[in-house]
Amino acid sequence: MTHAAKARIYLAAIAVLLLVIAAMAYKFIVAGSTQEGQDGRVAIVLEPGERALMLREMREFVAGLQLVAEALAREDMPGVAGASRAMGTPKTHDVPAALMGKLPLAFKTLASATHRGFDAIAADAQANGTSRHALAQLGEVLKNCVACHASYQVVTAGAAPGRR
Ligand code: HEC
């Protein structure tokens, strides 16, 4: 085989590898693991344990919101800060990489906006922000919960679309 032919084969192999890497990156970062849900939402397909982890974190949001509401009613701004901080960005560090790779980019964007929103509520409440300001911020953050639930559901691998 001539040098030129060898070089062409190497180049072709490199091009194929780069394509594979790009496809994997697209799947992992942008597309995630989804199918069409029966109710028109996008169904994210997870392992049962991953679904359980996600739903547990969701219920922790509700528990956190309960604490924030109580603290707001008492004008207890350190309490608002503490409960909000618990729902902030550090929370995302618990998410396993395999699960992260199954989440579409738009989902991850909404999720991180939600956690950053709680970071901001905590920071402002800590810096002597008013309860009215915190409530307005909360109203904005809750729009992410509404938007995400309108677009996505979670199903387990092997289940028919729309089924759990
Ligand atoms: C980035 C997307 C996203 C955001 C943001 C989000 N959720 Fe969810 N949540 C989901 C998905 C997906 C489900 C599963 C829904 C389904 O399968 O029907 C869910 C389920 C839930 C559930 C049901 C839990 C269970 O045990 O069944 C609760 C409660 C919940 N979310 C609360 C919240 C609250 C409160 C917020 C905002 C503070 C929030 N979520 C923000 C995506 C999101």
mmCIF file of N, CA, C and O in Angstrom, residues 47-138:
data_model
loop_
_atom_site.group_PDB
_atom_site.id
_atom_site.type_symbol
_atom_site.label_atom_id
_atom_site.label_comp_id
_atom_site.label_asym_id
_atom_site.label_seq_id
_atom_site.Cartn_x
_atom_site.Cartn_y
_atom_site.Cartn_z
ATOM 1 N N GLU A 47 -33.942 4.523 34.425
ATOM 2 C CA GLU A 47 -34.006 3.288 35.211
ATOM 3 C C GLU A 47 -34.892 3.577 36.424
ATOM 4 O O GLU A 47 -34.989 4.730 36.865
ATOM 5 N N PRO A 48 -35.542 2.526 36.983
ATOM 6 C CA PRO A 48 -36.432 2.762 38.125
ATOM 7 C C PRO A 48 -35.750 3.536 39.261
ATOM 8 O O PRO A 48 -36.348 4.432 39.858
ATOM 9 N N GLY A 49 -34.482 3.192 39.553
ATOM 10 C CA GLY A 49 -33.773 3.876 40.646
ATOM 11 C C GLY A 49 -33.536 5.345 40.345
ATOM 12 O O GLY A 49 -33.606 6.197 41.243
ATOM 13 N N GLU A 50 -33.280 5.644 39.060
ATOM 14 C CA GLU A 50 -33.048 7.044 38.665
ATOM 15 C C GLU A 50 -34.344 7.847 38.777
ATOM 16 O O GLU A 50 -34.347 8.994 39.225
ATOM 17 N N ARG A 51 -35.443 7.189 38.365
ATOM 18 C CA ARG A 51 -36.747 7.861 38.453
ATOM 19 C C ARG A 51 -37.073 8.143 39.924
ATOM 20 O O ARG A 51 -37.531 9.232 40.269
ATOM 21 N N ALA A 52 -36.792 7.134 40.768
ATOM 22 C CA ALA A 52 -37.078 7.302 42.196
ATOM 23 C C ALA A 52 -36.261 8.463 42.772
ATOM 24 O O ALA A 52 -36.771 9.267 43.557
ATOM 25 N N LEU A 53 -34.975 8.558 42.365
ATOM 26 C CA LEU A 53 -34.121 9.646 42.854
ATOM 27 C C LEU A 53 -34.682 11.000 42.415
ATOM 28 O O LEU A 53 -34.806 11.928 43.225
ATOM 29 N N MET A 54 -35.072 11.083 41.134
ATOM 30 C CA MET A 54 -35.582 12.364 40.639
ATOM 31 C C MET A 54 -36.864 12.759 41.376
ATOM 32 O O MET A 54 -37.022 13.900 41.812
ATOM 33 N N LEU A 55 -37.772 11.803 41.538
ATOM 34 C CA LEU A 55 -39.044 12.134 42.186
ATOM 35 C C LEU A 55 -38.833 12.483 43.662
ATOM 36 O O LEU A 55 -39.521 13.344 44.211
ATOM 37 N N ARG A 56 -37.827 11.826 44.292
ATOM 38 C CA ARG A 56 -37.545 12.165 45.691
ATOM 39 C C ARG A 56 -37.069 13.620 45.776
ATOM 40 O O ARG A 56 -37.496 14.371 46.644
ATOM 41 N N GLU A 57 -36.217 14.009 44.829
ATOM 42 C CA GLU A 57 -35.732 15.394 44.842
ATOM 43 C C GLU A 57 -36.884 16.364 44.610
ATOM 44 O O GLU A 57 -36.901 17.465 45.160
ATOM 45 N N MET A 58 -37.841 15.957 43.789
ATOM 46 C CA MET A 58 -39.022 16.798 43.539
ATOM 47 C C MET A 58 -39.815 16.987 44.835
ATOM 48 O O MET A 58 -40.249 18.081 45.156
ATOM 49 N N ARG A 59 -39.998 15.884 45.567
ATOM 50 C CA ARG A 59 -40.766 15.992 46.814
ATOM 51 C C ARG A 59 -40.010 16.841 47.825
ATOM 52 O O ARG A 59 -40.629 17.520 48.657
ATOM 53 N N GLU A 60 -38.668 16.810 47.739
ATOM 54 C CA GLU A 60 -37.885 17.683 48.625
ATOM 55 C C GLU A 60 -38.132 19.155 48.289
ATOM 56 O O GLU A 60 -38.072 20.008 49.177
ATOM 57 N N PHE A 61 -38.398 19.433 47.013
ATOM 58 C CA PHE A 61 -38.767 20.807 46.643
ATOM 59 C C PHE A 61 -40.021 21.229 47.400
ATOM 60 O O PHE A 61 -40.100 22.329 47.935
ATOM 61 N N VAL A 62 -41.028 20.337 47.400
ATOM 62 C CA VAL A 62 -42.295 20.689 48.066
ATOM 63 C C VAL A 62 -42.048 20.911 49.562
ATOM 64 O O VAL A 62 -42.545 21.878 50.147
ATOM 65 N N ALA A 63 -41.249 20.023 50.171
ATOM 66 C CA ALA A 63 -40.941 20.166 51.595
ATOM 67 C C ALA A 63 -40.193 21.488 51.832
ATOM 68 O O ALA A 63 -40.469 22.208 52.808
ATOM 69 N N GLY A 64 -39.276 21.820 50.924
ATOM 70 C CA GLY A 64 -38.522 23.076 51.048
ATOM 71 C C GLY A 64 -39.429 24.282 50.899
ATOM 72 O O GLY A 64 -39.313 25.259 51.649
ATOM 73 N N LEU A 65 -40.359 24.212 49.947
ATOM 74 C CA LEU A 65 -41.289 25.325 49.742
ATOM 75 C C LEU A 65 -42.171 25.523 50.965
ATOM 76 O O LEU A 65 -42.495 26.657 51.328
ATOM 77 N N GLN A 66 -42.531 24.411 51.610
ATOM 78 C CA GLN A 66 -43.339 24.511 52.836
ATOM 79 C C GLN A 66 -42.569 25.307 53.894
ATOM 80 O O GLN A 66 -43.125 26.199 54.534
ATOM 81 N N LEU A 67 -41.267 25.003 54.048
ATOM 82 C CA LEU A 67 -40.446 25.716 55.036
ATOM 83 C C LEU A 67 -40.305 27.196 54.664
ATOM 84 O O LEU A 67 -40.356 28.072 55.534
ATOM 85 N N VAL A 68 -40.124 27.455 53.369
ATOM 86 C CA VAL A 68 -39.977 28.850 52.920
ATOM 87 C C VAL A 68 -41.275 29.625 53.235
ATOM 88 O O VAL A 68 -41.230 30.750 53.746
ATOM 89 N N ALA A 69 -42.432 29.014 52.951
ATOM 90 C CA ALA A 69 -43.707 29.694 53.174
ATOM 91 C C ALA A 69 -43.887 30.029 54.650
ATOM 92 O O ALA A 69 -44.284 31.148 55.008
ATOM 93 N N GLU A 70 -43.566 29.060 55.497
ATOM 94 C CA GLU A 70 -43.702 29.302 56.946
ATOM 95 C C GLU A 70 -42.769 30.418 57.398
ATOM 96 O O GLU A 70 -43.164 31.293 58.165
ATOM 97 N N ALA A 71 -41.507 30.365 56.916
ATOM 98 C CA ALA A 71 -40.531 31.384 57.312
ATOM 99 C C ALA A 71 -40.964 32.760 56.812
ATOM 100 O O ALA A 71 -40.844 33.766 57.523
ATOM 101 N N LEU A 72 -41.520 32.808 55.594
ATOM 102 C CA LEU A 72 -41.987 34.086 55.046
ATOM 103 C C LEU A 72 -43.090 34.676 55.920
ATOM 104 O O LEU A 72 -43.100 35.877 56.193
ATOM 105 N N ALA A 73 -44.005 33.810 56.367
ATOM 106 C CA ALA A 73 -45.123 34.290 57.178
ATOM 107 C C ALA A 73 -44.630 34.869 58.503
ATOM 108 O O ALA A 73 -45.247 35.772 59.056
ATOM 109 N N ARG A 74 -43.507 34.345 59.003
ATOM 110 C CA ARG A 74 -42.925 34.857 60.267
ATOM 111 C C ARG A 74 -41.964 36.003 60.019
ATOM 112 O O ARG A 74 -41.357 36.481 60.949
ATOM 113 N N GLU A 75 -41.769 36.397 58.761
ATOM 114 C CA GLU A 75 -40.735 37.386 58.391
ATOM 115 C C GLU A 75 -39.368 36.930 58.885
ATOM 116 O O GLU A 75 -38.531 37.741 59.272
ATOM 117 N N ASP A 76 -39.172 35.622 58.881
ATOM 118 C CA ASP A 76 -37.914 35.036 59.353
ATOM 119 C C ASP A 76 -36.983 34.888 58.144
ATOM 120 O O ASP A 76 -36.942 33.842 57.509
ATOM 121 N N MET A 77 -36.249 35.958 57.832
ATOM 122 C CA MET A 77 -35.456 35.946 56.596
ATOM 123 C C MET A 77 -34.272 34.972 56.665
ATOM 124 O O MET A 77 -33.958 34.332 55.656
ATOM 125 N N PRO A 78 -33.612 34.800 57.808
ATOM 126 C CA PRO A 78 -32.593 33.736 57.864
ATOM 127 C C PRO A 78 -33.216 32.352 57.591
ATOM 128 O O PRO A 78 -32.601 31.498 56.942
ATOM 129 N N GLY A 79 -34.439 32.159 58.067
ATOM 130 C CA GLY A 79 -35.152 30.896 57.807
ATOM 131 C C GLY A 79 -35.430 30.728 56.317
ATOM 132 O O GLY A 79 -35.262 29.636 55.754
ATOM 133 N N VAL A 80 -35.844 31.829 55.667
ATOM 134 C CA VAL A 80 -36.084 31.803 54.215
ATOM 135 C C VAL A 80 -34.785 31.452 53.497
ATOM 136 O O VAL A 80 -34.757 30.601 52.591
ATOM 137 N N ALA A 81 -33.687 32.085 53.949
ATOM 138 C CA ALA A 81 -32.384 31.855 53.315
ATOM 139 C C ALA A 81 -31.974 30.394 53.462
ATOM 140 O O ALA A 81 -31.557 29.758 52.486
ATOM 141 N N GLY A 82 -32.111 29.846 54.667
ATOM 142 C CA GLY A 82 -31.681 28.472 54.930
ATOM 143 C C GLY A 82 -32.464 27.467 54.093
ATOM 144 O O GLY A 82 -31.873 26.588 53.439
ATOM 145 N N ALA A 83 -33.793 27.618 54.086
ATOM 146 C CA ALA A 83 -34.626 26.661 53.342
ATOM 147 C C ALA A 83 -34.385 26.795 51.845
ATOM 148 O O ALA A 83 -34.398 25.796 51.108
ATOM 149 N N SER A 84 -34.146 28.008 51.364
ATOM 150 C CA SER A 84 -33.905 28.211 49.927
ATOM 151 C C SER A 84 -32.543 27.658 49.525
ATOM 152 O O SER A 84 -32.406 27.042 48.462
ATOM 153 N N ARG A 85 -31.563 27.897 50.393
ATOM 154 C CA ARG A 85 -30.207 27.423 50.080
ATOM 155 C C ARG A 85 -30.200 25.903 49.896
ATOM 156 O O ARG A 85 -29.501 25.370 49.047
ATOM 157 N N ALA A 86 -31.021 25.211 50.705
ATOM 158 C CA ALA A 86 -31.082 23.741 50.624
ATOM 159 C C ALA A 86 -31.606 23.276 49.262
ATOM 160 O O ALA A 86 -31.420 22.127 48.875
ATOM 161 N N MET A 87 -32.285 24.184 48.531
ATOM 162 C CA MET A 87 -32.804 23.818 47.194
ATOM 163 C C MET A 87 -31.919 24.407 46.092
ATOM 164 O O MET A 87 -32.274 24.367 44.916
ATOM 165 N N GLY A 88 -30.759 24.929 46.467
ATOM 166 C CA GLY A 88 -29.896 25.640 45.526
ATOM 167 C C GLY A 88 -28.993 24.742 44.697
ATOM 168 O O GLY A 88 -29.132 23.515 44.686
ATOM 169 N N THR A 89 -28.054 25.372 44.019
ATOM 170 C CA THR A 89 -27.183 24.683 43.053
ATOM 171 C C THR A 89 -26.406 23.495 43.627
ATOM 172 O O THR A 89 -26.271 22.486 42.929
ATOM 173 N N PRO A 90 -25.882 23.563 44.872
ATOM 174 C CA PRO A 90 -25.131 22.397 45.376
ATOM 175 C C PRO A 90 -25.918 21.100 45.310
ATOM 176 O O PRO A 90 -25.355 20.013 45.199
ATOM 177 N N LYS A 91 -27.258 21.219 45.348
ATOM 178 C CA LYS A 91 -28.141 20.053 45.254
ATOM 179 C C LYS A 91 -27.879 19.254 43.964
ATOM 180 O O LYS A 91 -27.986 18.030 43.950
ATOM 181 N N THR A 92 -27.518 19.948 42.889
ATOM 182 C CA THR A 92 -27.329 19.267 41.595
ATOM 183 C C THR A 92 -26.087 18.383 41.611
ATOM 184 O O THR A 92 -25.943 17.518 40.756
ATOM 185 N N HIS A 93 -25.190 18.600 42.568
ATOM 186 C CA HIS A 93 -23.968 17.792 42.610
ATOM 187 C C HIS A 93 -24.251 16.339 42.987
ATOM 188 O O HIS A 93 -23.410 15.475 42.795
ATOM 189 N N ASP A 94 -25.456 16.077 43.524
ATOM 190 C CA ASP A 94 -25.825 14.691 43.876
ATOM 191 C C ASP A 94 -26.244 13.885 42.653
ATOM 192 O O ASP A 94 -26.403 12.674 42.750
ATOM 193 N N VAL A 95 -26.494 14.552 41.527
ATOM 194 C CA VAL A 95 -27.060 13.845 40.374
ATOM 195 C C VAL A 95 -25.974 13.005 39.688
ATOM 196 O O VAL A 95 -24.969 13.534 39.234
ATOM 197 N N PRO A 96 -26.171 11.674 39.605
ATOM 198 C CA PRO A 96 -25.159 10.821 38.968
ATOM 199 C C PRO A 96 -24.989 11.172 37.487
ATOM 200 O O PRO A 96 -25.956 11.567 36.834
ATOM 201 N N ALA A 97 -23.761 10.989 36.967
ATOM 202 C CA ALA A 97 -23.457 11.346 35.570
ATOM 203 C C ALA A 97 -24.344 10.574 34.599
ATOM 204 O O ALA A 97 -24.795 11.121 33.588
ATOM 205 N N ALA A 98 -24.616 9.289 34.896
ATOM 206 C CA ALA A 98 -25.426 8.472 33.986
ATOM 207 C C ALA A 98 -26.827 9.067 33.851
ATOM 208 O O ALA A 98 -27.399 9.101 32.755
ATOM 209 N N LEU A 99 -27.372 9.539 34.962
ATOM 210 C CA LEU A 99 -28.701 10.163 34.935
ATOM 211 C C LEU A 99 -28.628 11.484 34.179
ATOM 212 O O LEU A 99 -29.484 11.785 33.341
ATOM 213 N N MET A 100 -27.600 12.272 34.454
ATOM 214 C CA MET A 100 -27.409 13.566 33.787
ATOM 215 C C MET A 100 -27.432 13.376 32.262
ATOM 216 O O MET A 100 -28.030 14.175 31.543
ATOM 217 N N GLY A 101 -26.791 12.288 31.789
ATOM 218 C CA GLY A 101 -26.692 12.040 30.352
ATOM 219 C C GLY A 101 -28.022 11.688 29.712
ATOM 220 O O GLY A 101 -28.160 11.731 28.494
ATOM 221 N N LYS A 102 -29.024 11.333 30.525
ATOM 222 C CA LYS A 102 -30.333 10.971 29.967
ATOM 223 C C LYS A 102 -31.273 12.174 29.916
ATOM 224 O O LYS A 102 -32.382 12.076 29.399
ATOM 225 N N LEU A 103 -30.839 13.292 30.514
ATOM 226 C CA LEU A 103 -31.710 14.464 30.569
ATOM 227 C C LEU A 103 -31.442 15.366 29.360
ATOM 228 O O LEU A 103 -30.298 15.699 29.089
ATOM 229 N N PRO A 104 -32.501 15.758 28.639
ATOM 230 C CA PRO A 104 -32.294 16.661 27.501
ATOM 231 C C PRO A 104 -31.749 18.012 27.976
ATOM 232 O O PRO A 104 -31.969 18.401 29.130
ATOM 233 N N LEU A 105 -31.068 18.722 27.059
ATOM 234 C CA LEU A 105 -30.443 19.993 27.425
ATOM 235 C C LEU A 105 -31.465 21.001 27.962
ATOM 236 O O LEU A 105 -31.210 21.672 28.959
ATOM 237 N N ALA A 106 -32.641 21.065 27.338
ATOM 238 C CA ALA A 106 -33.648 22.044 27.774
ATOM 239 C C ALA A 106 -34.098 21.742 29.206
ATOM 240 O O ALA A 106 -34.358 22.652 29.998
ATOM 241 N N PHE A 107 -34.170 20.461 29.545
ATOM 242 C CA PHE A 107 -34.547 20.041 30.902
ATOM 243 C C PHE A 107 -33.479 20.503 31.890
ATOM 244 O O PHE A 107 -33.771 21.097 32.933
ATOM 245 N N LYS A 108 -32.200 20.227 31.533
ATOM 246 C CA LYS A 108 -31.100 20.612 32.434
ATOM 247 C C LYS A 108 -31.044 22.123 32.603
ATOM 248 O O LYS A 108 -30.752 22.614 33.690
ATOM 249 N N THR A 109 -31.364 22.852 31.530
ATOM 250 C CA THR A 109 -31.337 24.317 31.600
ATOM 251 C C THR A 109 -32.403 24.810 32.583
ATOM 252 O O THR A 109 -32.133 25.661 33.425
ATOM 253 N N LEU A 110 -33.619 24.237 32.484
ATOM 254 C CA LEU A 110 -34.703 24.633 33.390
ATOM 255 C C LEU A 110 -34.364 24.253 34.834
ATOM 256 O O LEU A 110 -34.630 25.010 35.768
ATOM 257 N N ALA A 111 -33.778 23.055 34.991
ATOM 258 C CA ALA A 111 -33.427 22.591 36.334
ATOM 259 C C ALA A 111 -32.378 23.520 36.946
ATOM 260 O O ALA A 111 -32.494 23.921 38.107
ATOM 261 N N SER A 112 -31.377 23.895 36.161
ATOM 262 C CA SER A 112 -30.320 24.713 36.764
ATOM 263 C C SER A 112 -30.830 26.127 37.022
ATOM 264 O O SER A 112 -30.455 26.750 38.015
ATOM 265 N N ALA A 113 -31.749 26.632 36.175
ATOM 266 C CA ALA A 113 -32.344 27.946 36.452
ATOM 267 C C ALA A 113 -33.119 27.904 37.768
ATOM 268 O O ALA A 113 -33.109 28.876 38.539
ATOM 269 N N THR A 114 -33.775 26.771 38.035
ATOM 270 C CA THR A 114 -34.543 26.635 39.279
ATOM 271 C C THR A 114 -33.599 26.676 40.476
ATOM 272 O O THR A 114 -33.837 27.428 41.437
ATOM 273 N N HIS A 115 -32.525 25.873 40.425
ATOM 274 C CA HIS A 115 -31.584 25.857 41.553
ATOM 275 C C HIS A 115 -30.922 27.229 41.725
ATOM 276 O O HIS A 115 -30.764 27.701 42.852
ATOM 277 N N ARG A 116 -30.569 27.886 40.612
ATOM 278 C CA ARG A 116 -29.942 29.215 40.722
ATOM 279 C C ARG A 116 -30.930 30.223 41.286
ATOM 280 O O ARG A 116 -30.550 31.142 42.005
ATOM 281 N N GLY A 117 -32.212 30.044 40.963
ATOM 282 C CA GLY A 117 -33.244 30.927 41.510
ATOM 283 C C GLY A 117 -33.289 30.828 43.027
ATOM 284 O O GLY A 117 -33.394 31.849 43.722
ATOM 285 N N PHE A 118 -33.180 29.607 43.532
ATOM 286 C CA PHE A 118 -33.173 29.438 44.997
ATOM 287 C C PHE A 118 -31.888 30.000 45.604
ATOM 288 O O PHE A 118 -31.912 30.566 46.704
ATOM 289 N N ASP A 119 -30.755 29.878 44.881
ATOM 290 C CA ASP A 119 -29.505 30.511 45.342
ATOM 291 C C ASP A 119 -29.736 32.016 45.536
ATOM 292 O O ASP A 119 -29.308 32.603 46.532
ATOM 293 N N ALA A 120 -30.407 32.629 44.542
ATOM 294 C CA ALA A 120 -30.611 34.081 44.572
ATOM 295 C C ALA A 120 -31.549 34.470 45.720
ATOM 296 O O ALA A 120 -31.313 35.468 46.415
ATOM 297 N N ILE A 121 -32.602 33.679 45.930
ATOM 298 C CA ILE A 121 -33.525 33.971 47.038
ATOM 299 C C ILE A 121 -32.749 33.918 48.355
ATOM 300 O O ILE A 121 -32.879 34.801 49.215
ATOM 301 N N ALA A 122 -31.916 32.871 48.495
ATOM 302 C CA ALA A 122 -31.133 32.715 49.731
ATOM 303 C C ALA A 122 -30.195 33.900 49.931
ATOM 304 O O ALA A 122 -30.119 34.467 51.027
ATOM 305 N N ALA A 123 -29.500 34.296 48.863
ATOM 306 C CA ALA A 123 -28.521 35.388 48.985
ATOM 307 C C ALA A 123 -29.217 36.692 49.375
ATOM 308 O O ALA A 123 -28.757 37.405 50.279
ATOM 309 N N ASP A 124 -30.342 36.996 48.729
ATOM 310 C CA ASP A 124 -31.030 38.256 49.021
ATOM 311 C C ASP A 124 -31.654 38.239 50.412
ATOM 312 O O ASP A 124 -31.632 39.250 51.125
ATOM 313 N N ALA A 125 -32.211 37.090 50.804
ATOM 314 C CA ALA A 125 -32.822 36.994 52.142
ATOM 315 C C ALA A 125 -31.733 37.165 53.207
ATOM 316 O O ALA A 125 -31.946 37.821 54.232
ATOM 317 N N GLN A 126 -30.566 36.586 52.933
ATOM 318 C CA GLN A 126 -29.428 36.709 53.855
ATOM 319 C C GLN A 126 -28.992 38.169 53.965
ATOM 320 O O GLN A 126 -28.615 38.641 55.034
ATOM 321 N N ALA A 127 -29.060 38.878 52.839
ATOM 322 C CA ALA A 127 -28.623 40.283 52.802
ATOM 323 C C ALA A 127 -29.770 41.222 53.190
ATOM 324 O O ALA A 127 -29.879 42.328 52.667
ATOM 325 N N ASN A 128 -30.638 40.765 54.085
ATOM 326 C CA ASN A 128 -31.732 41.587 54.604
ATOM 327 C C ASN A 128 -32.761 42.011 53.570
ATOM 328 O O ASN A 128 -33.356 43.079 53.686
ATOM 329 N N GLY A 129 -32.973 41.196 52.541
ATOM 330 C CA GLY A 129 -34.058 41.471 51.593
ATOM 331 C C GLY A 129 -35.399 41.326 52.313
ATOM 332 O O GLY A 129 -35.485 40.643 53.337
ATOM 333 N N THR A 130 -36.438 41.972 51.791
ATOM 334 C CA THR A 130 -37.758 41.892 52.432
ATOM 335 C C THR A 130 -38.465 40.586 52.052
ATOM 336 O O THR A 130 -38.107 39.943 51.058
ATOM 337 N N SER A 131 -39.499 40.243 52.823
ATOM 338 C CA SER A 131 -40.263 39.037 52.511
ATOM 339 C C SER A 131 -41.023 39.239 51.201
ATOM 340 O O SER A 131 -41.200 38.296 50.422
ATOM 341 N N ARG A 132 -41.439 40.475 50.945
ATOM 342 C CA ARG A 132 -42.146 40.771 49.700
ATOM 343 C C ARG A 132 -41.251 40.503 48.487
ATOM 344 O O ARG A 132 -41.685 39.925 47.498
ATOM 345 N N HIS A 133 -39.987 40.901 48.613
ATOM 346 C CA HIS A 133 -39.016 40.665 47.533
ATOM 347 C C HIS A 133 -38.814 39.161 47.340
ATOM 348 O O HIS A 133 -38.830 38.663 46.209
ATOM 349 N N ALA A 134 -38.664 38.435 48.472
ATOM 350 C CA ALA A 134 -38.450 36.979 48.377
ATOM 351 C C ALA A 134 -39.647 36.305 47.713
ATOM 352 O O ALA A 134 -39.488 35.394 46.895
ATOM 353 N N LEU A 135 -40.846 36.785 48.075
ATOM 354 C CA LEU A 135 -42.070 36.195 47.515
ATOM 355 C C LEU A 135 -42.132 36.434 46.007
ATOM 356 O O LEU A 135 -42.508 35.536 45.236
ATOM 357 N N ALA A 136 -41.734 37.626 45.586
ATOM 358 C CA ALA A 136 -41.716 37.931 44.144
ATOM 359 C C ALA A 136 -40.706 37.031 43.438
ATOM 360 O O ALA A 136 -40.988 36.484 42.362
ATOM 361 N N GLN A 137 -39.527 36.846 44.046
ATOM 362 C CA GLN A 137 -38.514 35.957 43.455
ATOM 363 C C GLN A 137 -39.060 34.540 43.367
ATOM 364 O O GLN A 137 -38.859 33.838 42.371
ATOM 365 N N LEU A 138 -39.747 34.123 44.438
ATOM 366 C CA LEU A 138 -40.286 32.762 44.477
ATOM 367 C C LEU A 138 -41.293 32.551 43.345
ATOM 368 O O LEU A 138 -41.286 31.514 42.674
#
